[in-house]
Coordinates of C-alpha atoms (C1' of nucleotides) in Angstrom, one line a residue:
Chain N
M1 CA -3.8 29.9 -9.8
T2 CA -0.8 29.0 -6.8
V3 CA -1.2 25.6 -5.7
R4 CA -1.4 24.4 -2.2
V5 CA -2.4 21.1 -0.7
R6 CA -2.8 20.3 2.6
Y7 CA -2.6 16.8 5.2
A8 CA -4.7 16.9 7.7
P9 CA -4.3 14.2 10.1
S10 CA -6.2 13.8 13.4
P11 CA -3.8 13.1 15.7
T12 CA -4.9 9.9 17.6
G13 CA -2.2 7.3 16.4
P14 CA 0.6 6.6 14.2
L15 CA 0.3 7.3 10.3
H16 CA -1.2 4.7 8.2
I17 CA -0.1 3.1 5.1
G18 CA -3.1 4.4 3.2
S19 CA -2.5 7.7 5.1
A20 CA 0.7 7.7 3.6
R21 CA 0.2 7.3 0.2
T22 CA -2.5 10.3 0.3
V23 CA 0.8 12.6 1.9
L24 CA 2.1 11.0 -1.3
Y25 CA -0.2 12.1 -3.7
N26 CA -0.6 15.6 -2.2
W27 CA 3.4 16.3 -2.4
L28 CA 3.3 15.1 -5.3
F29 CA 1.0 17.1 -6.7
A30 CA 2.5 19.9 -5.0
R31 CA 6.1 19.7 -6.2
Q32 CA 5.0 19.1 -9.9
H33 CA 3.0 22.3 -9.6
G34 CA 5.6 24.3 -7.9
G35 CA 2.5 24.6 -5.1
K36 CA 3.1 24.2 -1.1
M37 CA 2.9 22.0 1.0
I38 CA 0.7 22.2 4.3
L39 CA 0.6 20.1 7.2
R40 CA -2.2 20.4 9.7
S41 CA -3.4 19.3 12.9
E42 CA -7.1 18.5 12.9
D43 CA -7.0 17.7 16.9
T44 CA -10.7 18.6 17.9
D45 CA -11.4 14.9 19.2
R46 CA -9.8 15.8 22.6
E47 CA -10.6 12.6 23.7
R48 CA -8.2 10.9 21.6
S49 CA -5.8 13.2 20.0
D50 CA -2.5 13.8 21.5
V51 CA 0.6 15.6 20.6
K52 CA 2.1 12.1 20.7
W53 CA 0.5 10.7 17.6
E54 CA 1.5 14.6 16.4
Q55 CA 5.3 14.1 16.7
E56 CA 5.2 10.3 15.1
I57 CA 3.5 11.4 12.3
C58 CA 6.2 14.2 11.1
Q59 CA 9.0 11.9 12.0
S60 CA 7.4 8.9 9.9
L61 CA 6.7 11.6 6.9
R62 CA 9.9 12.8 6.9
W63 CA 11.3 9.4 7.1
L64 CA 9.2 9.1 4.1
G65 CA 11.4 11.9 2.5
L66 CA 8.3 13.8 2.6
D67 CA 8.1 17.5 3.5
W68 CA 6.1 20.0 3.8
D69 CA 6.2 24.1 3.7
E70 CA 3.8 25.4 6.3
G71 CA 2.1 24.1 8.9
V72 CA 2.8 22.2 12.7
D73 CA 6.7 22.0 13.2
A74 CA 6.8 24.7 10.1
G75 CA 5.6 27.9 10.3
G76 CA 3.6 30.1 8.2
D77 CA 1.6 32.9 7.5
C78 CA -1.6 31.2 8.2
G79 CA -0.7 29.8 11.5
P80 CA -1.9 29.1 14.1
Y81 CA -1.7 25.1 12.5
R82 CA -3.7 23.1 15.3
Q83 CA -7.0 23.7 15.4
T84 CA -7.7 23.8 19.0
Q85 CA -5.8 27.2 18.4
R86 CA -7.7 28.5 16.0
L87 CA -10.7 28.2 18.2
E88 CA -11.9 32.3 18.2
L89 CA -11.7 32.0 14.0
Y90 CA -14.3 29.6 13.6
R91 CA -16.4 31.3 16.1
D92 CA -16.0 34.2 13.8
Y93 CA -16.9 32.1 10.9
I94 CA -19.8 31.1 13.4
Q95 CA -21.1 34.5 13.4
R96 CA -20.7 35.3 10.1
L97 CA -23.4 32.2 9.0
E98 CA -25.2 33.2 12.3
Q99 CA -26.0 36.6 10.8
Q100 CA -27.1 35.4 7.5
G101 CA -29.5 32.9 9.6
R102 CA -28.1 29.7 7.8
T103 CA -27.2 28.1 11.9
Y104 CA -29.9 27.6 15.0
Y105 CA -28.9 26.4 18.4
C106 CA -30.0 22.7 18.9
F107 CA -31.1 21.3 22.2
C108 CA -31.4 17.8 21.6
T109 CA -29.1 15.7 23.9
P110 CA -27.1 12.7 22.5
E111 CA -29.7 10.3 23.9
D112 CA -32.0 12.1 22.9
L113 CA -30.6 11.5 19.1
E114 CA -29.6 8.1 20.3
A115 CA -33.1 7.1 20.7
R116 CA -34.6 9.0 17.9
R117 CA -32.6 7.3 15.4
Q118 CA -32.9 4.0 16.8
Q119 CA -36.6 4.1 15.6
S120 CA -35.9 5.7 12.1
R121 CA -32.7 4.2 11.4
Y122 CA -33.5 2.4 8.3
E123 CA -35.4 5.5 7.1
H124 CA -34.0 8.7 7.0
G125 CA -30.5 8.7 9.0
G126 CA -29.2 12.0 10.6
Y127 CA -30.7 15.0 12.1
D128 CA -34.9 15.1 12.7
G129 CA -35.3 18.5 12.7
A130 CA -36.6 18.9 15.9
C131 CA -35.1 22.3 17.1
R132 CA -34.7 24.0 13.9
Q133 CA -38.5 25.4 14.7
L134 CA -37.8 27.1 17.9
S135 CA -39.1 30.4 18.2
A136 CA -36.1 32.8 19.5
Q137 CA -37.7 33.7 22.4
E138 CA -37.7 30.1 23.7
V139 CA -34.1 29.8 22.8
A140 CA -33.2 33.1 24.8
R141 CA -34.5 31.4 27.6
R142 CA -33.2 28.4 27.6
L143 CA -30.1 29.5 26.7
E144 CA -30.8 32.1 29.7
Q145 CA -30.7 29.4 31.9
G146 CA -27.6 27.9 31.2
E147 CA -29.4 25.1 28.8
S148 CA -25.8 24.3 26.4
A149 CA -26.9 23.9 23.0
A150 CA -24.9 23.1 19.8
V151 CA -25.0 24.6 16.5
R152 CA -26.5 23.4 13.7
F153 CA -26.4 24.2 9.8
R154 CA -29.3 25.1 7.8
V155 CA -29.1 22.7 5.0
P156 CA -30.8 24.4 1.8
R157 CA -34.4 22.3 1.1
D158 CA -35.2 20.7 -2.7
T159 CA -31.7 21.6 -4.1
K160 CA -28.7 19.5 -4.9
V161 CA -24.9 19.8 -4.8
E162 CA -23.1 19.2 -8.1
F163 CA -19.0 18.6 -8.0
N164 CA -16.8 17.4 -10.4
D165 CA -14.2 15.5 -8.7
L166 CA -10.7 14.9 -10.2
V167 CA -10.9 11.3 -9.9
R168 CA -14.1 10.2 -9.7
G169 CA -15.7 12.4 -11.9
D170 CA -19.1 14.1 -11.6
I171 CA -20.5 13.9 -8.6
A172 CA -24.5 15.0 -7.6
V173 CA -26.1 14.6 -4.2
E174 CA -29.9 16.1 -3.2
T175 CA -30.2 17.9 0.0
A176 CA -33.1 16.0 1.0
E177 CA -29.8 13.1 1.9
I178 CA -28.5 15.7 4.0
S179 CA -30.2 16.3 7.5
D180 CA -29.1 19.6 8.7
F181 CA -25.7 18.8 11.0
V182 CA -23.9 20.3 13.6
I183 CA -21.2 23.0 12.8
L184 CA -20.3 23.6 16.6
K185 CA -20.6 21.5 19.5
K186 CA -21.8 22.0 23.2
D187 CA -17.7 21.9 24.2
G188 CA -17.3 25.6 21.7
I189 CA -15.4 23.3 19.4
P190 CA -16.2 23.5 16.0
T191 CA -16.7 20.0 14.2
Y192 CA -14.5 18.5 11.1
N193 CA -16.6 19.3 7.9
F194 CA -16.9 23.4 9.5
A195 CA -13.4 23.4 10.8
V196 CA -11.5 21.5 7.5
V197 CA -13.7 24.2 5.4
V198 CA -12.8 27.6 7.3
D199 CA -8.9 26.5 7.7
D200 CA -9.1 25.6 4.1
V201 CA -10.6 28.7 3.0
T202 CA -8.3 30.6 5.2
M203 CA -5.3 28.6 4.6
G204 CA -5.8 29.0 0.8
I205 CA -6.0 25.7 -0.1
S206 CA -6.6 24.8 -4.1
H207 CA -6.8 21.3 -3.9
V208 CA -8.3 19.0 -2.0
I209 CA -6.5 15.6 -2.6
R210 CA -8.5 13.2 0.6
A211 CA -9.5 9.8 1.0
N212 CA -12.1 8.0 -0.5
E213 CA -14.3 7.5 3.2
H214 CA -14.5 12.1 2.3
L215 CA -16.4 12.0 -0.8
I216 CA -19.4 11.9 0.6
N217 CA -18.0 14.9 3.6
T218 CA -17.9 17.4 0.3
P219 CA -21.5 17.7 -0.9
R220 CA -22.5 19.8 3.1
Q221 CA -18.5 20.8 3.2
I222 CA -19.8 22.7 -0.3
L223 CA -22.7 23.8 1.5
L224 CA -20.4 25.8 3.7
Y225 CA -18.8 27.4 1.2
Q226 CA -21.5 28.3 -0.2
A227 CA -23.1 30.1 2.5
L228 CA -20.1 31.2 3.4
G229 CA -19.5 32.8 0.0
E230 CA -16.5 31.3 -1.1
Q231 CA -15.4 29.5 -3.6
P232 CA -14.8 25.6 -3.0
P233 CA -11.5 24.0 -4.3
A234 CA -10.9 21.2 -6.5
F235 CA -11.7 17.8 -4.9
A236 CA -9.7 14.7 -5.5
H237 CA -11.1 11.8 -3.8
I238 CA -8.6 8.3 -4.1
S239 CA -9.8 5.3 -3.2
L240 CA -9.0 3.3 0.0
I241 CA -6.4 0.6 0.2
L242 CA -7.6 -3.1 1.5
D243 CA -5.5 -6.1 3.5
K244 CA -5.9 -8.9 2.1
S245 CA -9.1 -10.1 3.3
G246 CA -10.5 -7.3 1.2
R247 CA -11.2 -5.1 4.1
K248 CA -10.0 -1.3 5.9
M249 CA -6.6 -2.6 6.3
S250 CA -6.7 -3.2 9.5
K251 CA -3.9 -4.7 11.8
R252 CA -5.4 -8.1 12.7
M253 CA -4.2 -8.3 9.0
G254 CA -1.0 -7.0 9.1
D255 CA 0.7 -4.3 9.7
T256 CA -1.1 -0.7 8.8
A257 CA 0.8 2.0 10.4
V258 CA 4.2 3.4 8.6
D259 CA 6.3 2.9 11.4
A260 CA 5.5 -0.6 11.6
Y261 CA 7.8 -1.1 8.5
A262 CA 10.6 1.0 9.6
Q263 CA 11.0 -0.9 12.5
K264 CA 11.0 -3.9 10.4
G265 CA 13.7 -2.9 7.7
Y266 CA 12.1 -1.1 4.9
L267 CA 13.4 1.2 3.5
P268 CA 11.6 4.2 2.9
E269 CA 12.2 4.3 -1.0
A270 CA 11.1 1.0 -1.2
I271 CA 8.0 2.1 0.6
V272 CA 7.3 5.0 -1.3
N273 CA 7.4 3.2 -4.2
Y274 CA 5.3 0.5 -3.6
I275 CA 2.2 2.7 -2.7
A276 CA 3.1 5.2 -5.8
L277 CA 1.8 2.2 -7.4
L278 CA -1.3 1.4 -5.6
G279 CA -3.2 3.4 -7.5
W280 CA -1.8 5.1 -9.7
S281 CA 0.1 4.2 -12.7
P282 CA 2.9 5.7 -15.6
E283 CA 2.2 5.3 -19.1
D284 CA 5.2 3.7 -19.9
E285 CA 5.7 0.4 -18.3
Q286 CA 8.5 1.7 -15.4
E287 CA 8.2 -0.1 -11.7
I288 CA 11.1 1.6 -10.4
F289 CA 10.7 5.1 -9.3
S290 CA 12.8 7.6 -6.6
L291 CA 10.5 10.5 -5.2
E292 CA 12.0 12.9 -7.9
E293 CA 11.2 10.5 -10.8
L294 CA 7.6 10.4 -9.5
V295 CA 7.6 14.2 -8.9
A296 CA 8.4 14.4 -13.0
E297 CA 5.9 11.7 -14.1
F298 CA 3.0 11.2 -11.3
D299 CA 0.0 12.2 -13.5
M300 CA -3.5 13.2 -11.2
G301 CA -5.7 12.1 -14.0
R302 CA -3.9 8.6 -14.1
V303 CA -4.7 7.7 -10.1
S304 CA -7.4 4.8 -10.2
R305 CA -11.1 4.8 -9.2
S306 CA -10.9 1.3 -7.7
P307 CA -9.9 -0.1 -4.2
A308 CA -6.5 -1.4 -3.8
I309 CA -5.3 -4.6 -1.9
F310 CA -2.1 -4.1 0.0
D311 CA 0.2 -6.9 -1.8
V312 CA 3.0 -7.9 1.2
K313 CA 5.1 -9.6 -1.4
K314 CA 5.1 -6.9 -4.1
L315 CA 6.5 -4.9 -1.5
D316 CA 8.7 -7.7 -0.6
W317 CA 9.8 -7.3 -3.6
M318 CA 10.7 -3.8 -4.2
N319 CA 12.0 -3.9 -0.9
N320 CA 14.2 -6.7 -1.9
Q321 CA 15.3 -4.2 -5.4
Y322 CA 16.1 -1.3 -2.8
I323 CA 18.2 -4.0 -1.1
M324 CA 19.9 -4.5 -3.5
Q325 CA 21.4 -1.0 -5.0
T326 CA 21.7 0.4 -2.1
D327 CA 25.0 0.9 -0.9
T328 CA 25.5 -1.8 2.3
G329 CA 27.2 0.8 4.9
R330 CA 23.9 2.9 5.1
L331 CA 21.8 -0.9 5.0
A332 CA 24.4 -1.6 8.0
D333 CA 23.1 1.5 9.5
M334 CA 19.8 0.9 9.5
A335 CA 20.5 -3.1 10.3
M336 CA 22.0 -2.4 13.6
E337 CA 19.5 -0.2 14.7
V338 CA 16.4 -2.3 13.3
L339 CA 18.3 -5.8 14.9
A340 CA 18.5 -4.2 18.3
G341 CA 14.5 -2.9 18.0
Q342 CA 14.2 -6.8 17.8
G343 CA 16.5 -7.5 20.5
V344 CA 19.3 -9.4 18.3
E345 CA 22.6 -8.7 19.6
V346 CA 25.0 -8.5 16.8
A347 CA 28.3 -9.7 18.6
R348 CA 30.8 -8.9 15.9
G349 CA 30.4 -5.5 14.6
R350 CA 29.1 -3.4 12.1
E351 CA 31.4 -3.7 10.0
W352 CA 31.3 -7.8 10.4
L353 CA 27.3 -7.4 9.4
R354 CA 27.8 -5.4 6.7
Q355 CA 30.0 -7.4 5.0
V356 CA 27.1 -10.5 5.7
I357 CA 24.4 -8.2 4.1
E358 CA 26.5 -7.9 0.9
V359 CA 26.1 -11.8 0.9
V360 CA 22.8 -12.2 1.7
R361 CA 21.5 -9.3 0.5
D362 CA 20.1 -10.5 -2.9
E363 CA 17.9 -12.9 -0.3
L364 CA 16.3 -10.7 1.6
A365 CA 13.1 -8.9 1.4
N366 CA 13.8 -6.7 4.6
L367 CA 16.5 -6.0 7.0
A368 CA 14.5 -7.7 10.4
Q369 CA 15.2 -11.0 8.4
L370 CA 19.0 -10.7 8.9
A371 CA 18.0 -12.5 11.8
E372 CA 17.4 -15.2 10.3
F373 CA 20.5 -15.5 8.6
L374 CA 22.9 -14.7 11.2
P375 CA 23.1 -18.0 13.0
E376 CA 24.4 -19.7 9.5
F377 CA 27.1 -17.3 10.4
T378 CA 27.6 -17.2 13.8
E379 CA 26.5 -20.4 15.4
E380 CA 29.6 -22.7 17.0
E381 CA 26.9 -25.8 16.9
V382 CA 25.1 -25.9 13.4
E383 CA 22.2 -28.1 12.9
I384 CA 23.2 -30.8 9.9
S385 CA 20.6 -31.5 7.6
P386 CA 20.5 -35.4 6.2
Q387 CA 21.2 -34.8 3.1
A388 CA 24.3 -32.5 4.7
M389 CA 25.5 -36.0 7.3
E390 CA 25.0 -38.1 4.2
S391 CA 27.7 -36.0 2.3
L392 CA 30.0 -36.2 4.5
T393 CA 30.2 -40.0 4.5
W394 CA 31.6 -39.8 0.7
E395 CA 34.2 -42.5 -0.1
H396 CA 36.6 -39.0 -0.6
S397 CA 34.9 -37.0 2.2
G398 CA 37.4 -37.3 5.0
L399 CA 40.0 -36.6 2.5
V400 CA 38.8 -33.6 1.1
L401 CA 38.4 -32.0 4.4
D402 CA 41.6 -32.9 5.9
Q403 CA 42.8 -30.9 3.0
F404 CA 40.9 -28.5 3.6
I405 CA 41.3 -27.9 7.3
S406 CA 45.4 -28.0 5.8
R407 CA 45.1 -25.3 3.4
L408 CA 42.9 -23.1 5.2
K409 CA 44.9 -23.7 8.3
Q410 CA 48.1 -22.2 5.6
L411 CA 46.3 -19.4 4.2
D412 CA 47.4 -15.8 5.2
S413 CA 44.2 -13.7 5.3
L414 CA 41.0 -14.9 4.9
T415 CA 39.0 -12.8 2.1
S416 CA 36.5 -14.0 -0.7
D417 CA 39.7 -14.1 -3.4
S418 CA 42.4 -16.4 -1.1
V419 CA 39.6 -18.5 -0.1
G420 CA 38.1 -18.8 -4.2
E421 CA 41.9 -19.0 -5.2
M422 CA 42.5 -22.3 -2.0
L423 CA 39.0 -23.6 -3.2
K424 CA 39.6 -23.8 -6.8
Q425 CA 43.3 -25.5 -6.1
L426 CA 42.1 -28.1 -3.8
N427 CA 39.8 -29.3 -5.9
K428 CA 42.2 -29.5 -8.6
D429 CA 44.1 -31.8 -6.4
I430 CA 41.9 -33.9 -5.7
K431 CA 40.7 -34.6 -8.8
K432 CA 43.7 -35.6 -9.4
Q433 CA 43.9 -37.7 -6.5
T434 CA 40.8 -39.2 -6.5
G435 CA 39.6 -38.8 -10.5
S436 CA 37.0 -37.3 -9.4
G437 CA 36.0 -33.4 -8.0
G438 CA 33.3 -30.8 -8.2
K439 CA 30.4 -32.0 -6.3
T440 CA 32.5 -35.0 -4.3
V441 CA 34.4 -32.0 -3.0
F442 CA 32.5 -29.0 -2.9
M443 CA 29.7 -30.4 -0.8
P444 CA 31.2 -32.1 2.3
V445 CA 33.0 -29.0 2.5
R446 CA 29.4 -26.8 2.4
A447 CA 28.0 -29.2 4.5
A448 CA 30.8 -29.9 7.4
L449 CA 30.7 -26.0 7.0
S450 CA 27.5 -24.7 7.7
G451 CA 25.5 -28.0 8.3
Q452 CA 23.9 -27.8 4.8
T453 CA 23.6 -28.7 1.3
S454 CA 23.1 -24.8 0.1
G455 CA 23.6 -21.5 1.0
Q456 CA 26.0 -19.0 0.3
E457 CA 28.9 -19.0 -1.8
L458 CA 31.7 -21.3 0.0
Y459 CA 34.5 -18.3 -0.7
L460 CA 32.1 -15.7 0.8
L461 CA 31.2 -17.7 3.7
V462 CA 34.4 -18.5 4.8
P463 CA 35.6 -14.7 5.4
L464 CA 32.8 -14.3 7.5
L465 CA 32.7 -17.2 9.7
G466 CA 37.0 -16.4 10.5
R467 CA 39.2 -19.6 10.4
E468 CA 38.7 -20.6 13.9
L469 CA 34.6 -20.2 13.2
A470 CA 35.7 -22.9 10.6
L471 CA 37.7 -25.1 12.5
K472 CA 35.4 -25.6 15.4
R473 CA 32.0 -26.2 12.7
I474 CA 34.1 -29.0 10.4
D475 CA 35.3 -30.4 13.7
F476 CA 31.7 -29.8 15.2
C477 CA 29.9 -31.6 11.7
R478 CA 32.2 -34.7 11.6
R479 CA 32.1 -35.2 15.0
A480 CA 28.0 -35.4 14.5
A481 CA 29.2 -38.0 11.6
T482 CA 30.9 -40.1 12.9
D483 CA 29.1 -40.2 16.0
S484 CA 25.8 -41.0 14.3
G485 CA 27.9 -43.9 13.1
V486 CA 28.9 -43.8 10.6
N487 CA 32.5 -44.4 8.7
N488 CA 33.6 -41.0 7.1
E489 CA 37.3 -42.3 6.6
Chain J
rG3 C1' -31.8 -0.1 4.4
rG4 C1' -31.3 5.2 1.9
rC5 C1' -27.1 7.7 -0.4
rC6 C1' -22.6 7.5 -2.9
rC7 C1' -18.9 5.2 -5.2
rC8 C1' -16.3 1.2 -7.1
rU9 C1' -15.8 -4.3 -10.0
rU10 C1' -9.8 -6.4 -15.8
rG11 C1' -5.9 -13.3 -14.0
rG12 C1' -4.7 -14.8 -7.0
rU13 C1' -2.8 -9.2 -6.2
rC14 C1' -1.4 -4.1 -8.4
rA15 C1' -2.3 -2.6 -13.4
rA16 C1' -2.8 -0.9 -19.2
rG17 C1' -6.8 -0.2 -22.2
rU18 C1' -10.8 5.8 -23.3
rG19 C1' -15.3 1.7 -29.8
rG20 C1' -11.3 -2.6 -33.9
rU21 C1' -5.5 -5.4 -29.5
rU22 C1' -3.4 -12.7 -30.6
rA23 C1' -6.8 -7.9 -24.1
rA24 C1' 0.1 -5.1 -22.2
rG25 C1' 3.7 -5.3 -17.8
rA26 C1' 4.7 -6.5 -12.6
rC27 C1' 3.9 -9.4 -8.1
rA28 C1' 3.1 -14.2 -6.8
rC29 C1' 3.1 -19.2 -8.3
rC30 C1' 5.5 -23.2 -12.7
rG31 C1' 9.0 -25.3 -15.7
rG32 C1' 14.0 -24.3 -18.1
rC33 C1' 18.9 -22.0 -18.5
rC34 C1' 22.9 -20.6 -15.3
rU35 C1' 25.2 -22.4 -11.8
rU36 C1' 30.3 -26.9 -7.0
rU37 C1' 24.5 -25.5 -3.4
rC38 C1' 21.0 -22.1 -2.5
rA39 C1' 19.3 -17.8 -4.2
rA40 C1' 20.3 -13.5 -7.7
rG41 C1' 19.8 -13.2 -13.5
rC42 C1' 18.0 -14.7 -18.0
rC43 C1' 14.0 -17.0 -20.8
rG44 C1' 9.5 -19.3 -21.2
rG45 C1' 4.4 -20.8 -19.4
rU46 C1' -0.6 -21.5 -16.5
rA47 C1' -4.1 -17.2 -15.4
rA48 C1' -8.5 -12.0 -16.7
rC49 C1' -12.5 -8.5 -18.7
rA50 C1' -19.0 -10.5 -12.5
rG51 C1' -23.8 -12.0 -14.7
rG52 C1' -27.8 -10.7 -18.2
rG53 C1' -29.5 -7.2 -21.4
rG54 C1' -29.5 -3.3 -24.6
rU55 C1' -26.9 0.3 -28.7
rU56 C1' -23.4 -0.7 -32.7
rC57 C1' -21.3 -3.2 -38.5
rG58 C1' -18.4 -4.3 -34.3
rA59 C1' -18.2 -3.7 -27.1
rG60 C1' -13.3 -4.7 -21.7
rU61 C1' -14.6 0.3 -23.1
rC62 C1' -21.5 3.6 -24.3
rC63 C1' -26.8 2.6 -21.6
rC64 C1' -30.0 0.1 -18.5
rC65 C1' -30.9 -3.9 -15.0
rU66 C1' -29.3 -7.2 -11.4
rA67 C1' -25.0 -9.1 -8.4
rG68 C1' -20.6 -8.7 -5.2
rG69 C1' -17.2 -4.8 -2.7
rG70 C1' -16.2 -0.3 -0.4
rG71 C1' -17.9 4.1 1.7
rU72 C1' -21.5 7.1 4.2
rC73 C1' -26.2 8.6 7.1
rA74 C1' -21.9 10.9 14.9
rC75 C1' -22.0 17.1 19.3
rC76 C1' -15.3 11.3 15.3
rA77 C1' -12.3 12.9 11.8

RNA sequence: GGCCCCUUGGUCAAGUGGUUAAGACACCGGCCUUUCAAGCCGGUAACAGGGGUUCGAGUCCCCUAGGGGUCACCA
């Protein structure tokens, strides 16, 4: 059997992180079986659908590195791939069911239904079957009078629907639990449950891999497959991704859209890697996976049945892992965009930013955090910590800084090597002159250069500052120390 | 409320009747280091509860509790 899977979003918002994982699992499954991936737009909700979202979803998918063989933006033999463009097809299928007496017209208004439901809410949900027994004459008469009607599917009574879910095992539901549901809305648009079935049948879908919230829809859909005389596909329902509070991920608790993570400077491969591990685990203990490795290792049988909580801390760690091993040129390109998106201007340009990244990358959870690091390399007037201030008053600090300044001025070019050499020599010489070195040398230099007692390696910091800024900093910090009433001469 | 699904440390999770119950993130400590990170080493911490079945249960069965989903002319 050729594997054909699909991702079928409704274009009503950006790509959700949970959906991204669903697509990933579909994609991995297709790729490892030499199958096809299909992207279909379920845009039958005319109120909320918008092509703008369809485009954004496509863009996020591409950004993640997930492609598709057929569908929206790709074409294929089973098109069109937007449900609103397949209305005639649905009509044919509705007719097939009609001819077999499996449907009936329903004239109940939404208000009627709502009112009746209010009363019986906790006894039996769903439709009460009011129009099930309407005579053919009455139906014809009301239709003729121009009364509009929805079409409902006649659910068989007293039987049960059983199927085997690839991740959940055997599932059985009594049809008594399923009321006659609408398959064609009054406006002539099919409902989700009907359209998916027709689409999955006509597109030859072999495996339906989707979120767990659809598990309960599956029996209805299987009933439809049976009524149409079609073989249902295999189903795999994967658990939801929850937020920190254990609820379905909501914007209130953090970012839910893939795009939000892109804008914060998370790398697509980190996102993919992280969500792959949210609900699936490999046989061994590997944590870092490329897309190719995932194709090889992924196993639907090892997908977890329980919901997973999205942990940004681990994502941060994962992203950092990728930041540390990614080419800084690429990071710089991404960072320029990310920072621009945050309204942060990089006055000294991309190449300079690249060097900054080289120096601070091991502390970065995402590229947007670069914004917090930049002042350390650009500001003239820095914040001076009490500890830094104190180190400027040490016995030999004045001497150390004087010598550092004159040597800095003499250096031909500022590279990590030349500055490193210079510092080493300075340390040696000071030790010879005063008897103390190490911390008594490096700490005042650091304090005068940055106002802090911790930070980047000095030989990396200085070249990034440049001679001019470095000298200004030292001047500024010494002045501040003097002004604070302490004599550091 | 009915139905369906789920329940191993704070989080992700391994585990398919016999293990000292892995590993990762986070946290704590140590080493390294002119600082901070990174890195390396180590530590704290879990089978929701109760009944069975069994020589033996995180693993199988039942009940309870908790969480989630669903009960739309939304998808």
